[in-house]
Structures are given as C-alpha cells and as structure tokens.
Short mmCIF file of C-alpha atoms and ligand atoms in Angstrom, two decimals:
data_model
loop_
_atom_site.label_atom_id
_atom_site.label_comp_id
_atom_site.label_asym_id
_atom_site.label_seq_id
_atom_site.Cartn_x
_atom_site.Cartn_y
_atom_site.Cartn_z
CA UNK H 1 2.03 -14.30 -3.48
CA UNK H 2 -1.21 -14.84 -1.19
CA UNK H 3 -3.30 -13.61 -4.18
CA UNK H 4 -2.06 -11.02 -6.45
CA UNK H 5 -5.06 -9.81 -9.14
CA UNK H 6 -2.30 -10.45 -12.03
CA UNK H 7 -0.17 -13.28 -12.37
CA UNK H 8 3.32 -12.98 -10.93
CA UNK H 9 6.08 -11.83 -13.76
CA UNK H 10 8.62 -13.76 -12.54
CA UNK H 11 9.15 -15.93 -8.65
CA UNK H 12 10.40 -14.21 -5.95
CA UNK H 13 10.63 -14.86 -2.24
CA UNK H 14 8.23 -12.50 -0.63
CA UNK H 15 6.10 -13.31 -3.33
CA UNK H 16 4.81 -17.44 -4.16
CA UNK H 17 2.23 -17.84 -6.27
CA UNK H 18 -0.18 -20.36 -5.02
CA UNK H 19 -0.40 -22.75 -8.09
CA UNK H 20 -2.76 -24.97 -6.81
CA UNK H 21 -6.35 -23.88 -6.39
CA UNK H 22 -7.76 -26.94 -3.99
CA UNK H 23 -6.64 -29.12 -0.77
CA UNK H 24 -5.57 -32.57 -2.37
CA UNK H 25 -4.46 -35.77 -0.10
CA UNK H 26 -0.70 -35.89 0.38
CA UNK H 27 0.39 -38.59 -2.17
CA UNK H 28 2.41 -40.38 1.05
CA UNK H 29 1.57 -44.04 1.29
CA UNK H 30 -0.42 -44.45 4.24
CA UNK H 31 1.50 -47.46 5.59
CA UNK H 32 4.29 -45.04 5.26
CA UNK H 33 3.53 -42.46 7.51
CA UNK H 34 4.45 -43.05 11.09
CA UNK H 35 2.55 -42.30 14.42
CA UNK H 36 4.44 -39.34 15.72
CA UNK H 37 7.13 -37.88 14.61
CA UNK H 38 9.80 -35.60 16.28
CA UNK H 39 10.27 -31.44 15.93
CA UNK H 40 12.73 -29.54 17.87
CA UNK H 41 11.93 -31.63 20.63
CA UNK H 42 8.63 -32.05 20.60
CA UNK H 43 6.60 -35.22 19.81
CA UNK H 44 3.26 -34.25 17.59
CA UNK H 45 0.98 -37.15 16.17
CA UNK H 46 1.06 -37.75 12.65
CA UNK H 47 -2.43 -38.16 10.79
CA UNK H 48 -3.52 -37.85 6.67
CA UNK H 49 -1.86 -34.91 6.19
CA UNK H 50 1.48 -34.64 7.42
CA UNK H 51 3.69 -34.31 4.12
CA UNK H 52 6.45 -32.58 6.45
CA UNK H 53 9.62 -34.23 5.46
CA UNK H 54 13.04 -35.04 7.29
CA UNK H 55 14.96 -32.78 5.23
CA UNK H 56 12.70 -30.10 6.12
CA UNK H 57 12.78 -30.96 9.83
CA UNK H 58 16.26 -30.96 9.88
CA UNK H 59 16.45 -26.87 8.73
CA UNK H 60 14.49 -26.11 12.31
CA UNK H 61 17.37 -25.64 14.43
CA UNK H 62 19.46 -23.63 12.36
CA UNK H 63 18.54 -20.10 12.97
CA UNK H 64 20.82 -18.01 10.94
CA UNK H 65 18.70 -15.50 11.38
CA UNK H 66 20.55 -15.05 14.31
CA UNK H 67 24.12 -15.45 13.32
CA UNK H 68 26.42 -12.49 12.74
CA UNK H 69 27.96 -12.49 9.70
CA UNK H 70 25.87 -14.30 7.79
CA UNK H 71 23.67 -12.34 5.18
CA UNK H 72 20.52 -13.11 6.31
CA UNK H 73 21.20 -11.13 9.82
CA UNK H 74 23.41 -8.39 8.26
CA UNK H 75 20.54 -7.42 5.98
CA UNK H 76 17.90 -8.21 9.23
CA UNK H 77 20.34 -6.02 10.87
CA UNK H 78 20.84 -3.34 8.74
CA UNK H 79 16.75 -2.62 8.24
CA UNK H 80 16.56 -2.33 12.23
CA UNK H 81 18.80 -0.47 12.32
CA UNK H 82 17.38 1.81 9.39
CA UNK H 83 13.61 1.56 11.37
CA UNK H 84 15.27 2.89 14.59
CA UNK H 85 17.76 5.21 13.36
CA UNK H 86 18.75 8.25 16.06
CA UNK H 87 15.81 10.81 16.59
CA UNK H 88 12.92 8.21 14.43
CA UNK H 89 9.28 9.05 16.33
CA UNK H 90 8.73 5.83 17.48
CA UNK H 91 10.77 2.60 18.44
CA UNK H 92 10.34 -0.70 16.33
CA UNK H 93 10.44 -3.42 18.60
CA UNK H 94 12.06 -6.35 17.67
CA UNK H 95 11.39 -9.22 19.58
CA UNK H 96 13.77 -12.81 18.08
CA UNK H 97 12.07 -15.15 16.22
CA UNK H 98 12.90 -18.43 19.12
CA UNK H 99 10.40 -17.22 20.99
CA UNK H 100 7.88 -17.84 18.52
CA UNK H 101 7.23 -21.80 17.49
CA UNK H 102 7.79 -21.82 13.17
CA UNK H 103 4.53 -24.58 14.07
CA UNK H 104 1.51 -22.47 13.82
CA UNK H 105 -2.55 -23.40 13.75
CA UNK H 106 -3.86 -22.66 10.63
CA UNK H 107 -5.65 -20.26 12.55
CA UNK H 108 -2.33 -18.50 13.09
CA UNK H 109 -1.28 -18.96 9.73
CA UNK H 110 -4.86 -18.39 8.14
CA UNK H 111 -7.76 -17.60 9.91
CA UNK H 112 -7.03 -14.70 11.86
CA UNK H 113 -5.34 -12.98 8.94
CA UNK H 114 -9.04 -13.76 7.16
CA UNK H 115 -7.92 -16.19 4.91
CA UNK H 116 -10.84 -17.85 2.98
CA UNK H 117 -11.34 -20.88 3.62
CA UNK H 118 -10.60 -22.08 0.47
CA UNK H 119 -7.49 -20.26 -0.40
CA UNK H 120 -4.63 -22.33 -1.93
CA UNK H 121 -2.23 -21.52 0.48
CA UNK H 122 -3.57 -23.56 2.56
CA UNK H 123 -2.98 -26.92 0.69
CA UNK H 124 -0.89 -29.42 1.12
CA UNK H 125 0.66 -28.95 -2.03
CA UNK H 126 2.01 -25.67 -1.20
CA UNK H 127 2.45 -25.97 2.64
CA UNK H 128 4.24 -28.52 5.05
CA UNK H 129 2.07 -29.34 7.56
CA UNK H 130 2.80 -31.79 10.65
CA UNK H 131 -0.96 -32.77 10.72
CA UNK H 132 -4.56 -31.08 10.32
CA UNK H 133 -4.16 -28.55 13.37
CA UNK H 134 -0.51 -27.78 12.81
CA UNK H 135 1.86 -26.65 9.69
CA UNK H 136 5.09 -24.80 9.34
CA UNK H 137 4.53 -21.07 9.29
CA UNK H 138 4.38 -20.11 5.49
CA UNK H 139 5.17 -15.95 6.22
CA UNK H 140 5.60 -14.16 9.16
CA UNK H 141 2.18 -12.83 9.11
CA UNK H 142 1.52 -15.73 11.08
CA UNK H 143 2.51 -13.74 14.03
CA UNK H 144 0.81 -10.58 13.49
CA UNK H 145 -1.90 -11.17 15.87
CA UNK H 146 0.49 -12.29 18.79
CA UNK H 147 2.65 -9.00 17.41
CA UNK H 148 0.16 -6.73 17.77
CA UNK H 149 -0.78 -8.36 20.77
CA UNK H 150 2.25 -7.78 22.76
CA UNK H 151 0.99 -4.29 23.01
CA UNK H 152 4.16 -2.80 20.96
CA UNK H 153 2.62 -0.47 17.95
CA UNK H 154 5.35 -0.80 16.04
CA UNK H 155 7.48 -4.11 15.67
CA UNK H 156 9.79 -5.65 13.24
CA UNK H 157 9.83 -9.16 13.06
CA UNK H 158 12.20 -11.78 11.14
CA UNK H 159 12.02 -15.77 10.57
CA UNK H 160 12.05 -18.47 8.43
CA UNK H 161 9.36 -19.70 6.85
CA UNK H 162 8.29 -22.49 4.96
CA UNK H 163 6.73 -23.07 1.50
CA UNK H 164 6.23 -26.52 -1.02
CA UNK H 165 7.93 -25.07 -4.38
CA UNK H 166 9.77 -26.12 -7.21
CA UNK H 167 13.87 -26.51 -7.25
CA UNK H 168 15.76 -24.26 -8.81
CA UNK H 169 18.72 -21.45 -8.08
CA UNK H 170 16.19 -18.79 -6.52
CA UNK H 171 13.58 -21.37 -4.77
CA UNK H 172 14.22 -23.29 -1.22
CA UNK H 173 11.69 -24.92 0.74
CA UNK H 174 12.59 -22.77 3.49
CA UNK H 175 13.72 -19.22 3.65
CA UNK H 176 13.64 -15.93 5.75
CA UNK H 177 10.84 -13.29 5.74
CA UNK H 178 11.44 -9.70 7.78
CA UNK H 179 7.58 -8.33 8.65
CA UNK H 180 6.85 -4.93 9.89
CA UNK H 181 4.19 -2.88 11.18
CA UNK H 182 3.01 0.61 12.78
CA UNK H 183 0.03 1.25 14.50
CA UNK H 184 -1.72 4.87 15.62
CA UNK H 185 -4.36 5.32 17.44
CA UNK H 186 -7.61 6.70 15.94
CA UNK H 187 -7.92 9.17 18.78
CA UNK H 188 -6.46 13.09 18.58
CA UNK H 189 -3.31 12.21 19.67
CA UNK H 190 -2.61 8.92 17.91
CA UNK H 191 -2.86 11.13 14.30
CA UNK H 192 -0.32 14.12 15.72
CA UNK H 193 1.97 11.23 16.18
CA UNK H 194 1.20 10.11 12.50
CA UNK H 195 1.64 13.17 11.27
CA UNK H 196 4.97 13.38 12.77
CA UNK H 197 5.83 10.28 11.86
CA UNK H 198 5.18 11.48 8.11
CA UNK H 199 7.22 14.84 8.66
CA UNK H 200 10.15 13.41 10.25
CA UNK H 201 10.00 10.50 7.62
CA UNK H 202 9.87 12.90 4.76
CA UNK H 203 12.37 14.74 6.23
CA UNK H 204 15.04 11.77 6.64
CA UNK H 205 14.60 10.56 2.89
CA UNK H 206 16.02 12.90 0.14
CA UNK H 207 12.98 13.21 -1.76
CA UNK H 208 15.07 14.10 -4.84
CA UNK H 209 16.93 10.85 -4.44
CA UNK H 210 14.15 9.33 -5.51
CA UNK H 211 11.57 8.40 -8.69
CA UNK H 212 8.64 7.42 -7.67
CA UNK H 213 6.04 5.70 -10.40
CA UNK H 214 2.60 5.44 -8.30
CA UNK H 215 0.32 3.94 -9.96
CA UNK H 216 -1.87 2.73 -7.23
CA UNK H 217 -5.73 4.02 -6.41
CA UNK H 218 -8.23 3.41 -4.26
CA UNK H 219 -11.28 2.00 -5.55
CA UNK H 220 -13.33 -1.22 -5.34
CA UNK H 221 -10.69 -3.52 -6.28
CA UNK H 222 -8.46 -2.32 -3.48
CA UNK H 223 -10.27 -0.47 -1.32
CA UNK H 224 -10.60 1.07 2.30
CA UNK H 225 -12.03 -0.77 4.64
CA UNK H 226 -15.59 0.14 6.20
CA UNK H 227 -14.99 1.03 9.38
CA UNK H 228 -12.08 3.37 8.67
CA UNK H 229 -12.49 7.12 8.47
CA UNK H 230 -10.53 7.65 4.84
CA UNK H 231 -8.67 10.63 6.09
CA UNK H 232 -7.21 8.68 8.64
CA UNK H 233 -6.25 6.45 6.06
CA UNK H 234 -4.74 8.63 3.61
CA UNK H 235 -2.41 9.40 6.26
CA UNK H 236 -1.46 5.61 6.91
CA UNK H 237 -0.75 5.36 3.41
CA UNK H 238 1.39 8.59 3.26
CA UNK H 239 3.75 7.37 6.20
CA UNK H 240 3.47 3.79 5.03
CA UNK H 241 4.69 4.86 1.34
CA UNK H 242 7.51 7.14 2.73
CA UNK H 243 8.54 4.80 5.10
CA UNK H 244 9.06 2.16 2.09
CA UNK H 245 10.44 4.28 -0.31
CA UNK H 246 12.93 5.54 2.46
CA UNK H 247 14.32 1.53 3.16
CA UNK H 248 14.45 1.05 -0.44
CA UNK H 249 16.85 4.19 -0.80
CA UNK H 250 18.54 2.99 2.06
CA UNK H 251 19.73 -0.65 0.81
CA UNK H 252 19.41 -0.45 -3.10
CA UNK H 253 21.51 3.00 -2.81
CA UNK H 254 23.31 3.27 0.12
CA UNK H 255 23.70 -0.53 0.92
CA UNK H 256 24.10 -1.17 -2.43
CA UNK H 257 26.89 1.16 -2.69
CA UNK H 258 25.35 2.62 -5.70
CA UNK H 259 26.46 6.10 -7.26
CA UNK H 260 23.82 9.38 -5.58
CA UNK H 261 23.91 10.45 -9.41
CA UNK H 262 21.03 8.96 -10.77
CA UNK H 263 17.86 8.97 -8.64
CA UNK H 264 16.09 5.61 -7.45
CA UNK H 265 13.29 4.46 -9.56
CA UNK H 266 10.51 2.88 -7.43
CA UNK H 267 7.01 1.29 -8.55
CA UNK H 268 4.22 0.79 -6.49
CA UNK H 269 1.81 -1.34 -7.74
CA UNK H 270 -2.16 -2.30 -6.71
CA UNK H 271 -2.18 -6.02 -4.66
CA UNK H 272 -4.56 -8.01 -3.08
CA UNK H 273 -3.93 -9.60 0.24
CA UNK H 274 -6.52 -10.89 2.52
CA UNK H 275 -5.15 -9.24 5.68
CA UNK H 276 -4.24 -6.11 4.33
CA UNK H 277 -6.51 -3.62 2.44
CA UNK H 278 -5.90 -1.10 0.52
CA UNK H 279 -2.79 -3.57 -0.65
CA UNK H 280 0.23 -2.41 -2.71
CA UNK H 281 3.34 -4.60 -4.58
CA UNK H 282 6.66 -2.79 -4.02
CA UNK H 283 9.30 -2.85 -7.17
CA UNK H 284 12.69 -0.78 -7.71
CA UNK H 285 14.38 -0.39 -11.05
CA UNK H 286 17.89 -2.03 -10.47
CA UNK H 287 20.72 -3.42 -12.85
CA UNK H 288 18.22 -2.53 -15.58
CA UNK H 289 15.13 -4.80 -14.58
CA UNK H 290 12.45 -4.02 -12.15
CA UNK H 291 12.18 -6.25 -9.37
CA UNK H 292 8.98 -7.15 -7.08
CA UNK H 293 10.81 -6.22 -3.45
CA UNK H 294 7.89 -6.82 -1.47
CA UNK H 295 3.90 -6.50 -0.31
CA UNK H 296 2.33 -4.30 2.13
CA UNK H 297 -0.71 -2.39 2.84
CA UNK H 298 -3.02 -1.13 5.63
CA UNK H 299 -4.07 -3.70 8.44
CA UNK H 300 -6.68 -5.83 8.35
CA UNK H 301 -8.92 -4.06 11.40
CA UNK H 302 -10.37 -7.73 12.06
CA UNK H 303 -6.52 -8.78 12.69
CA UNK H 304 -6.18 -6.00 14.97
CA UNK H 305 -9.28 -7.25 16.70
CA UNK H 306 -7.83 -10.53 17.26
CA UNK H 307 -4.96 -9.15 19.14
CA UNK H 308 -7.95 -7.48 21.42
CA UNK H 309 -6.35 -3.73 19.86
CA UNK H 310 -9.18 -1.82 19.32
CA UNK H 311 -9.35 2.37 17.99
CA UNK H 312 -5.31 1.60 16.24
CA UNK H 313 -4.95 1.52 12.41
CA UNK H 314 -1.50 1.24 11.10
CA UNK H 315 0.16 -0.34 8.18
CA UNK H 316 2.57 -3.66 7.49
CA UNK H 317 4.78 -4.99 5.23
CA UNK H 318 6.58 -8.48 4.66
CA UNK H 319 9.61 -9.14 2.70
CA UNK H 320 11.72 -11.89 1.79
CA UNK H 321 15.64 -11.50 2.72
CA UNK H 322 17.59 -14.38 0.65
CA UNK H 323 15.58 -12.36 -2.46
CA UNK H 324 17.18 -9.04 -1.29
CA UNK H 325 20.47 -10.46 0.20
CA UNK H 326 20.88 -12.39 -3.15
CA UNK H 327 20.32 -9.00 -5.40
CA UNK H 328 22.60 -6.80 -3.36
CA UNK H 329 25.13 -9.30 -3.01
CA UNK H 330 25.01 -10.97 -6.34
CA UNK H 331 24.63 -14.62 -4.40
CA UNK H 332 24.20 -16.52 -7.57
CA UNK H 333 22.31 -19.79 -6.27
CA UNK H 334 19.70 -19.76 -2.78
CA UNK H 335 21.22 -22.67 -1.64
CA UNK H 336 24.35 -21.30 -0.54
CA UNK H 337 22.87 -19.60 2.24
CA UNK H 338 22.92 -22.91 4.08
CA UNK H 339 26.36 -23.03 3.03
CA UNK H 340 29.03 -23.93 6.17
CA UNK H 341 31.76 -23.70 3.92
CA UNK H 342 34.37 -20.92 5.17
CA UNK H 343 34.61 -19.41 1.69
CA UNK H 344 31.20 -18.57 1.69
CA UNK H 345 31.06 -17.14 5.17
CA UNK H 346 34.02 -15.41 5.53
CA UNK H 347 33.40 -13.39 2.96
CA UNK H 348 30.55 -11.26 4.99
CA UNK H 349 30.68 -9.35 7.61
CA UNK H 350 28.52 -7.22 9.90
CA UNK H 351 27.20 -4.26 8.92
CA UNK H 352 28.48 -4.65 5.09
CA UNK H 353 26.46 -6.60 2.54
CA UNK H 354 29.36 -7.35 0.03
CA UNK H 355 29.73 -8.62 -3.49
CA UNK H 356 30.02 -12.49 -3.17
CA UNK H 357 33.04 -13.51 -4.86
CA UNK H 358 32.79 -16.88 -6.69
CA UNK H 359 35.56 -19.30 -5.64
CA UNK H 360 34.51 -22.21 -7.66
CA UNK H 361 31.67 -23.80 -9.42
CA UNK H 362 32.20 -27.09 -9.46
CA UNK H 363 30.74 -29.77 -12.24
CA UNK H 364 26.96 -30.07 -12.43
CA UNK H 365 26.11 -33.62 -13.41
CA UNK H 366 22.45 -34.44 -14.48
CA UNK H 367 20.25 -37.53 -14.23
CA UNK H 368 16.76 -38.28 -15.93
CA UNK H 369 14.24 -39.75 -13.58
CA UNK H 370 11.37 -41.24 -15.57
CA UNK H 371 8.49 -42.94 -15.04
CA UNK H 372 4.78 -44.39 -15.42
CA UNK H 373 2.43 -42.65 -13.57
CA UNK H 374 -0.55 -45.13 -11.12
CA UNK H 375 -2.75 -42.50 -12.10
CA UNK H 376 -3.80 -39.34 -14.37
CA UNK H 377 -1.31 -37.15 -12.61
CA UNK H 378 1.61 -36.90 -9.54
CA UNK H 379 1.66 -33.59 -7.83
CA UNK H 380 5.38 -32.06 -8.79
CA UNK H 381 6.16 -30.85 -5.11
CA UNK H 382 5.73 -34.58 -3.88
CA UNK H 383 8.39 -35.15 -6.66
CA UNK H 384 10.53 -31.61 -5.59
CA UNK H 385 10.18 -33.15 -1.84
CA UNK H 386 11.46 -36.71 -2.12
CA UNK H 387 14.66 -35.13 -4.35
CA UNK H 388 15.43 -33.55 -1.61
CA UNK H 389 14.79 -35.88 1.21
CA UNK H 390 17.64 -38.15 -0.49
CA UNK H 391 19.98 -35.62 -2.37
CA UNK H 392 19.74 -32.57 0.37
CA UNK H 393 21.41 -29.57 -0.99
CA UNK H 394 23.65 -31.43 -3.82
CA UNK H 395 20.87 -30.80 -6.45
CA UNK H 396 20.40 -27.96 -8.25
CA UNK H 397 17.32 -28.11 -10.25
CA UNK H 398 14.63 -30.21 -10.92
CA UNK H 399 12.63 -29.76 -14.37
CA UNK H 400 10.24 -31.71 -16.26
CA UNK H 401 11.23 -32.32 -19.88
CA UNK H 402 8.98 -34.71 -20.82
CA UNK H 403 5.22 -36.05 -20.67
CA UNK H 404 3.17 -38.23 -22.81
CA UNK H 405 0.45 -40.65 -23.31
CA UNK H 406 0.81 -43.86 -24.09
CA UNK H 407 -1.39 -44.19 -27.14
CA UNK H 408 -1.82 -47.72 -26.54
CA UNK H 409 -2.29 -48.05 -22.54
CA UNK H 410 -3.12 -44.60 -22.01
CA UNK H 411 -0.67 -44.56 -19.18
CA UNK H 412 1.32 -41.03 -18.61
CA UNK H 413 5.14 -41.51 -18.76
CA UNK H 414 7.01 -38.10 -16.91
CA UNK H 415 10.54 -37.72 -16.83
CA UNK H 416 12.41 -35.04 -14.38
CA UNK H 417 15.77 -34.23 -14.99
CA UNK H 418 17.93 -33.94 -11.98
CA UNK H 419 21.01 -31.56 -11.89
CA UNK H 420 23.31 -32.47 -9.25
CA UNK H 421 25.67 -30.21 -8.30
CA UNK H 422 27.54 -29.27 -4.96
CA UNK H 423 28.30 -25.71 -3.98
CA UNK H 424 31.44 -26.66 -2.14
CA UNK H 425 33.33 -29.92 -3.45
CA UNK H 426 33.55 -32.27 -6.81
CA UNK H 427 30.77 -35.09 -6.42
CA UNK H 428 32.13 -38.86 -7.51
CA UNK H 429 30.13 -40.32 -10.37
CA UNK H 430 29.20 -43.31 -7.66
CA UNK H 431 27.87 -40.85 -5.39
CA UNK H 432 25.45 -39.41 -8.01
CA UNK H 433 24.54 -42.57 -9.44
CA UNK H 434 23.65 -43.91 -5.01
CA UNK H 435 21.81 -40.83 -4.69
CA UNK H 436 20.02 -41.14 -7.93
CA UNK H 437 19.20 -44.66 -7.29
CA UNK H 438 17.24 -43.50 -3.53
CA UNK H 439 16.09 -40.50 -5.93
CA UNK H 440 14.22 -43.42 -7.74
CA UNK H 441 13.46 -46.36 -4.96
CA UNK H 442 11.94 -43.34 -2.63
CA UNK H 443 9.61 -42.58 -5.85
CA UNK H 444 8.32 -46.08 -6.08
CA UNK H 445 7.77 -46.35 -2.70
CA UNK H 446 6.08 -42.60 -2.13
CA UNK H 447 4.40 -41.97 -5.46
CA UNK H 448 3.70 -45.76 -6.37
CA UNK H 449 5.10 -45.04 -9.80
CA UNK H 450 6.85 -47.37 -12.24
CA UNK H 451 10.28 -46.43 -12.87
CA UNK H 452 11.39 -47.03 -16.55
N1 LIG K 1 2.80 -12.16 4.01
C1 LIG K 1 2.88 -11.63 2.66
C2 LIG K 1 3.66 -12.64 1.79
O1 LIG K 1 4.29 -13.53 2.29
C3 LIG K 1 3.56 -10.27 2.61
C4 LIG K 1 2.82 -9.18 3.34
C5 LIG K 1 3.06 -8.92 4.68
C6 LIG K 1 1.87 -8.42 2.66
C7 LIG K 1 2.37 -7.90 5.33
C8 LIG K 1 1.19 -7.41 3.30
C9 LIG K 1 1.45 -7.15 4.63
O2 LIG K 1 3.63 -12.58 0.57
#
C-alpha cells in the first residue's frame, strides 16, 4: 500500500507494500539499454532509468478492461452500475481508461497527489519507468487531478496499472484498479446535496444487512485537514462510509450470491495515504477470513487545487479488481486473467460473476536458478523481471530458497526456484529446459552474475 502505519497482513492488489525504502540504479547493463524504445506507438528516449521491459510493453494494448465478458469488466460493470443505480443523487461519470495514456509524469503519479519526495513508490525497484520524466501509472490516482479536472464531481474510473513485485498466484506486474470519487461544494447548497446523498444512501443499504466493526478515529495520526471545517467533514465521512459499506453488500452478498441470513461483517480500519486524509483500510469477513478490499479517505484539498477546484471537498476510494474478481469467483491463479483460452472465457458472462470451474491443471515443473552474485546483493524484481521477459506467463512462481556466504571468498551464492507451469496446455521437458536456459543467459547478461 502507499504507506499503511502497520505492516500489511497479507498482499493484496489494491494494497503493495513498498519494500524498498530508497531510489537504487536499475541493475540493466548500460551497453544494454537502447536509445528509444517503442510504446503503443510512440517513440520515447531511453536514459539510466528505464527498467520497463518487453513483456511489460507487450500488456499495453490489451485493454480487457473493456471487453465484455471478461471478469475484469463484469465486476467494472457491475460497480457502475451499483454507483448509478435508478433514483442515486448524483451521476458517476465514467469516462474509459484509452483516453488516458497508462505513461504518466511522476508528477501525475506523485507529486500532485503530495507524494514525498522520498517515498518508495517511487523507485525503480517497485515501478516501471520508461525514463526519469515518464513511468507506467502505478494506481489510478494518477488521474485524479485530470478527474477532478474535467469538472465532473463525481467519477468512477478503471485501468490497469503497473507495479515491480514478486511472482506468485495472486501477484502480476500489471493489473486493474477501479478509483472513485465525490465532491460537494463547501457552500449551502453543496452540503443539502450531501446530506441527501447520505439519506438516500442510507436508505438504499439495509442497514440490518450489515455488521459494521469501526474502529477508526480522528486524531493526529489520521487527522482532518486544516483548512476543512470538521462538520463538513463528518459528513464526507458519513456518505463516504455508507457509500462503501453499501458496494460491499452489494458484491460480497448479492454478487456473491451469498445467503441474506447472516449479516455482512465489515472492518474499517485507520490508513495513511498521502493524498487522502483522514484515511481508512476497508476489510469484509468472507469464507471465514477477513480480507483488506480496499483504501479510501477524504481528498487531499491540495489535489483538488491542482485540478484548479476550489470550495469542493469530497471523498475517494481505489480498489483492485483481479483481487475482488478472484475472491468472488474463486479464480485460483492471477495469471489466468490474461488467459485467451475459450475455457476460461466462456465461462463468464455479463452481468454474472460466476464460480470458475477448473478444467485442468496441468503439470508444474520446477527449475533452480543459482548463482554468484558481482556484488553484496541483486535486487529480486530485476530477477522477477527477466523470468518473465523469457518465460511470459508459463511460470508460476519464483522463490528464493537459498543464500549463503562463501566462507572462503565471501562471495553470496542465491538460488531461485522457478515453477513452470501453463494454465492452458502440457509444457515439453525441452521447452522448459530452452526457456530455463534464456532464464539463465538473460541473468548473466542483465545482472552480471555467475551462473553455477
Ligand atoms: N491509490 C491507492 C492504492 O493504490 C488506493 C486509494 C485510492 C486510497 C484513493 C485512497 C484514495 O493503494
């Protein structure tokens, strides 16, 4: 997550924690790195730190945020639809993502959302960036200033987004993030239409459908911000808090096609992020575990003043889809959301988020990668990156199982172990082993280590 107080429990999508607290140089071999390179089209030069890789590049043009049927735009779907149900106060614009570039400034991406400037989100370890003035948009905050902007006060807004991470069944470089906002004005007016807002809200949630643990306050560590009248806040909070808890009913209950018998247990939770205080964590009790769902909180006022709005206040919230898609549907690995195979997308269909039914899990076969490091250390995400570069979606997971010392030379020996699997076929042994061999030339030649 973009700064939580407490450590995250467990990954999610909405939610990364940034590992790394400092900007490092991309491990890429200068001699490596050519002078442009190529993105939907465009030609941007390359300089010390582009780490965007091909197999990143070539996720641009996909969009299935925009193609019915597949879960990502049912579940987009279904929470516009839930936003701008018959007889809601006010209309939630929702503008498609191509007409917003996924290359941002980091002043897109960072500054504007008062990002400090030493944040670790904005390394290169945990963000793909083309060079020093542009990177892949790492949430969809990264549009709330052209958002607010557009002069709409209350928008929905879905896209991929981009983050360095590790490789396993619930992380992908790339996934989909919905964000969503509602502004009022400060001035007599603006607040009847919060107010109303809150009534008809209340009024469309079954309160008793619902258990609500709050255990959020305000006080220094979250707090309002200065030049907000707290009254006026309360009553962001109130409609921000109903409007949450009343999507939540709608797609772990209804969506989920879960039983009205029990109510819904929901958790909200103190955050911190830096373009939204006060900041809360979202969780719901489901299939016995509580799950983080997503972060939101009230506007950053200097964000607002970006997008030249000035007397508004209003609240937002981001949340990340495959997370939510793969709980309600029981879509056991991320990957297969880039899936083409007809088993997979047949199954889904508009309107209906469905149990996934299995058809096959093919045999997972696993290589060890190890070698000696040049140095004291090799950043893992260079290691996560290059994996995928040359195996794509065939592997599974990447984890380290070993490090040591030589006592003699003092050099560090690492080993990753590589599960290749494919979501859709057999893979040959010779395949695994061709694969595995670029796995370990591309290492030599990115990392300069020595393979073993
Ligand atoms: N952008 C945040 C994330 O990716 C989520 C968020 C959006 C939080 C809007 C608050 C308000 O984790």
């Amino acid at each position: 997550m973009f700064g939580l107080r407490r450590p995250p429990k467990h990954a999610s999508h909405a939610f990364r924690s940034w590992t790394n607290t400092f900007l490092r140089r991309s491990l890429a071999a200068p001699t490596s790195r050519p002078p442009s390179i190529e993105i939907l089209g465009g030609t941007y030069p390359t300089d010390e730190t582009t780490n965007i890789t091909p197999s990143i590049i070539s996720k641009l043009p996909e969009r299935l945020y925009s193609r019915p049927g597949h879960p990502i735009h049912i579940l987009k779907s279904l929470i516009e639809s839930h936003f701008n149900q018959h007889g809601a106060p006010s209309t939630f614009h929702c503008p498609s993502a191509d007409s917003f570039s996924p290359l941002v400034t980091p002043k897109q991406n960072f500054d504007d959302l008062s990002f400090p400037s030493d944040h670790p989100g904005r390394s290169l370890q945990d963000s793909y960036y083309v060079n020093r003035d542009l990177l892949l948009r790492t949430h969809t905050s990264a549009h709330e200033v052209e958002l607010f902007a557009s002069g709409h006060n209350s928008w929905l807004f879905t896209s991929d987004v981009y983050r360095r991470d590790e490789i396993d069944a619930s992380h992908y470089p790339v996934f989909h993030q919905m964000e969503g906002a509602s502004v009022f004005s400060t001035n007599v007016t603006g607040m009847k239409d919060l107010v109303d807002n809150i009534e008809y809200t209340r009024y469309a949630t079954d309160q008793k459908d619902l258990e609500i643990e709050d255990l959020t306050v305000i006080n220094d560590e979250n707090p309002y911000q200065l030049d907000h009248d707290p009254e006026q806040v309360d009553l962001v909070i109130e409609s921000l808090k109903l409007s949450i808890n009343g999507l939540l009913l709608k797609l772990f209950r209804d969506a989920a096609g879960v039983s009205r018998a029990d109510p819904l247990r929901v958790r909200w939770i103190p955050a911190y992020f830096p373009f939204t205080t006060p900041s809360y964590e979202v969780e719901v009790f489901f299939n016995g575990k509580w799950l983080e769902i997503l972060g939101c909180g009230v506007v950053q006022d200097a964000t607002l003043q970006h997008a030249n709005v000035k007397n508004k206040l209003g609240w937002a919230f981001g949340l990340g889809l495959e997370r939510i898609a793969m709980i309600l549907t029981s879509i056991p690995d991320i990957r297969l959301f880039w899936s083409k195979d007809h088993r997979f997308l047949s199954q889904f269909s508009s309107g209906n988020l469905t149990k996934f039914q299995p058809y096959s899990k093919y045999p997972a076969c696993y290589k060890d990668l190890s070698f000696w490091l040049p140095g004291p250390t090799v950043e893992h995400n260079d290691v996560f990156d290059l994996v995928r570069d040359c195996a794509g979606d065939l592997v599974e997971n990447v984890e380290l199982i070993d490090d040591f010392i030589h006592p003699k030379n003092q050099k560090r020996s690492l080993c990753f172990r590589i599960n290749y699997r494919s979501m859709d076929r057999s893979l040959s042994n010779e395949e695994v082993n061709e694969i595995h061999t670029r796995v370990a030339s591309l290492s030599k030649d990115r990392l300069g280590v020595e393979i073993r």
